[in-house]
Amino acid sequence: MTKPILRMKTITCLIAALAGLSRAALAAPETFDFKDPKGVNNAVFKLDAPLEAVNGNATGISGTVTFDPADPAATRGKIVVATASMHVPNTMQQGHMLSDKWLDAAKFPEISFEAKELKNVMTSGDATTADVSGAFTLKGIAKEMTVPVKFTYLKDKLGQRVPNQNGDLLVIRATFTIKRSDFGIMPGQMEEKVSDAIELTLSIAGASPR
Amino acid sequence: MSKRILRLVAAILIVAAVGIWFFRGANRGWTKTSVPVKKTDEVTGITVDDYQKRFVPGVDFLGAAVVASAFLAGASFLFRKPQPQT
């Protein structure tokens, strides 16, 4: 009589242990790669000077972010924008922008943001908002910043974007403003044509294949 | 004769430039060599401005046409009026 009871207890313990393991596996943080095969990941920049407004975007996005839907506060990662991928509609402006006087794309080929800490994390459904603190690096100068970010976790949606591939997607959206003078980009010069304040809007999706 | 041709070319140039500028969008900003076309990814909802090559003349194009036209019209005054034979 005792033997079957013992066997039952063992099986129950095993099932519980397996359930715990699978829960742990489900809650494991995922690493999302932001190099987008569809080419829609983009960072928009807007400058509104008294004499001239400059709008453009950059599509050379890469980087990885580790996101755990069960613990979004633990999110860490780095997003990189290729300086040379920045585009404005006027060829002459484009040349000036990437030249050594302004962004010096040849010497500083990357603009990046590295997330180090998340605060005010709020999750509702598949969307999480947080204030992300980290280092924003532009033209070789790193500056600590806090940026409001919205994460949208799209479970099992990778297959809808990339055929024959299973996995999850993470969409990151953020809008924030930097000052070019903080990064040594012609500080105090030509502000009537190129404003000091630059509004940046990041809209990117990362993939975590299984 | 040359005087008249130069003035005619100057007039055609300015009219053509204004016509091109007007029919290509009457852009009051700088000349653009590419224009953004919005593209949206249905799964993620991300919208991107996909830049396509297109020439959209701006005020600098008009300015250059005015300068060139004024130069041609001005040059026409260098030609002397043929003196009547006595």
PDB file of N, CA and C in Angstrom, chain A residues 113-114 116 133-137 141-146 183:
ATOM      1  N   PHE A 113      23.369  53.888 -28.459  1.00  0.00           N
ATOM      2  CA  PHE A 113      22.769  54.068 -27.136  1.00  0.00           C
ATOM      3  C   PHE A 113      22.842  52.723 -26.426  1.00  0.00           C
ATOM      4  N   GLU A 114      23.457  52.737 -25.248  1.00  0.00           N
ATOM      5  CA  GLU A 114      23.579  51.498 -24.476  1.00  0.00           C
ATOM      6  C   GLU A 114      22.733  51.611 -23.213  1.00  0.00           C
ATOM      7  N   LYS A 116      21.432  50.843 -19.610  1.00  0.00           N
ATOM      8  CA  LYS A 116      22.074  50.326 -18.399  1.00  0.00           C
ATOM      9  C   LYS A 116      21.087  50.103 -17.258  1.00  0.00           C
ATOM     10  N   SER A 133      17.831  54.505 -18.763  1.00  0.00           N
ATOM     11  CA  SER A 133      19.057  55.291 -18.587  1.00  0.00           C
ATOM     12  C   SER A 133      20.216  54.555 -19.235  1.00  0.00           C
ATOM     13  N   GLY A 134      21.078  55.324 -19.861  1.00  0.00           N
ATOM     14  CA  GLY A 134      22.227  54.702 -20.509  1.00  0.00           C
ATOM     15  C   GLY A 134      23.120  55.737 -21.137  1.00  0.00           C
ATOM     16  N   ALA A 135      24.082  55.246 -21.890  1.00  0.00           N
ATOM     17  CA  ALA A 135      25.065  56.133 -22.519  1.00  0.00           C
ATOM     18  C   ALA A 135      24.744  56.327 -23.987  1.00  0.00           C
ATOM     19  N   PHE A 136      24.560  57.592 -24.373  1.00  0.00           N
ATOM     20  CA  PHE A 136      24.338  57.935 -25.781  1.00  0.00           C
ATOM     21  C   PHE A 136      25.673  58.451 -26.323  1.00  0.00           C
ATOM     22  N   THR A 137      26.162  57.810 -27.361  1.00  0.00           N
ATOM     23  CA  THR A 137      27.467  58.192 -27.911  1.00  0.00           C
ATOM     24  C   THR A 137      27.319  58.735 -29.314  1.00  0.00           C
ATOM     25  N   ILE A 141      31.705  61.120 -28.343  1.00  0.00           N
ATOM     26  CA  ILE A 141      31.454  61.641 -26.993  1.00  0.00           C
ATOM     27  C   ILE A 141      30.259  60.906 -26.397  1.00  0.00           C
ATOM     28  N   ALA A 142      30.466  60.299 -25.223  1.00  0.00           N
ATOM     29  CA  ALA A 142      29.387  59.559 -24.553  1.00  0.00           C
ATOM     30  C   ALA A 142      28.772  60.446 -23.475  1.00  0.00           C
ATOM     31  N   LYS A 143      27.433  60.427 -23.435  1.00  0.00           N
ATOM     32  CA  LYS A 143      26.727  61.246 -22.444  1.00  0.00           C
ATOM     33  C   LYS A 143      25.627  60.395 -21.815  1.00  0.00           C
ATOM     34  N   GLU A 144      25.546  60.435 -20.487  1.00  0.00           N
ATOM     35  CA  GLU A 144      24.494  59.684 -19.798  1.00  0.00           C
ATOM     36  C   GLU A 144      23.152  60.380 -20.010  1.00  0.00           C
ATOM     37  N   MET A 145      22.148  59.603 -20.404  1.00  0.00           N
ATOM     38  CA  MET A 145      20.826  60.165 -20.675  1.00  0.00           C
ATOM     39  C   MET A 145      19.741  59.226 -20.169  1.00  0.00           C
ATOM     40  N   THR A 146      18.564  59.787 -19.923  1.00  0.00           N
ATOM     41  CA  THR A 146      17.394  58.960 -19.606  1.00  0.00           C
ATOM     42  C   THR A 146      16.333  59.232 -20.667  1.00  0.00           C
ATOM     43  N   PHE A 183      27.769  67.365 -27.877  1.00  0.00           N
ATOM     44  CA  PHE A 183      28.627  66.345 -28.492  1.00  0.00           C
ATOM     45  C   PHE A 183      29.718  66.980 -29.374  1.00  0.00           C
TER      46      PHE A 183
END
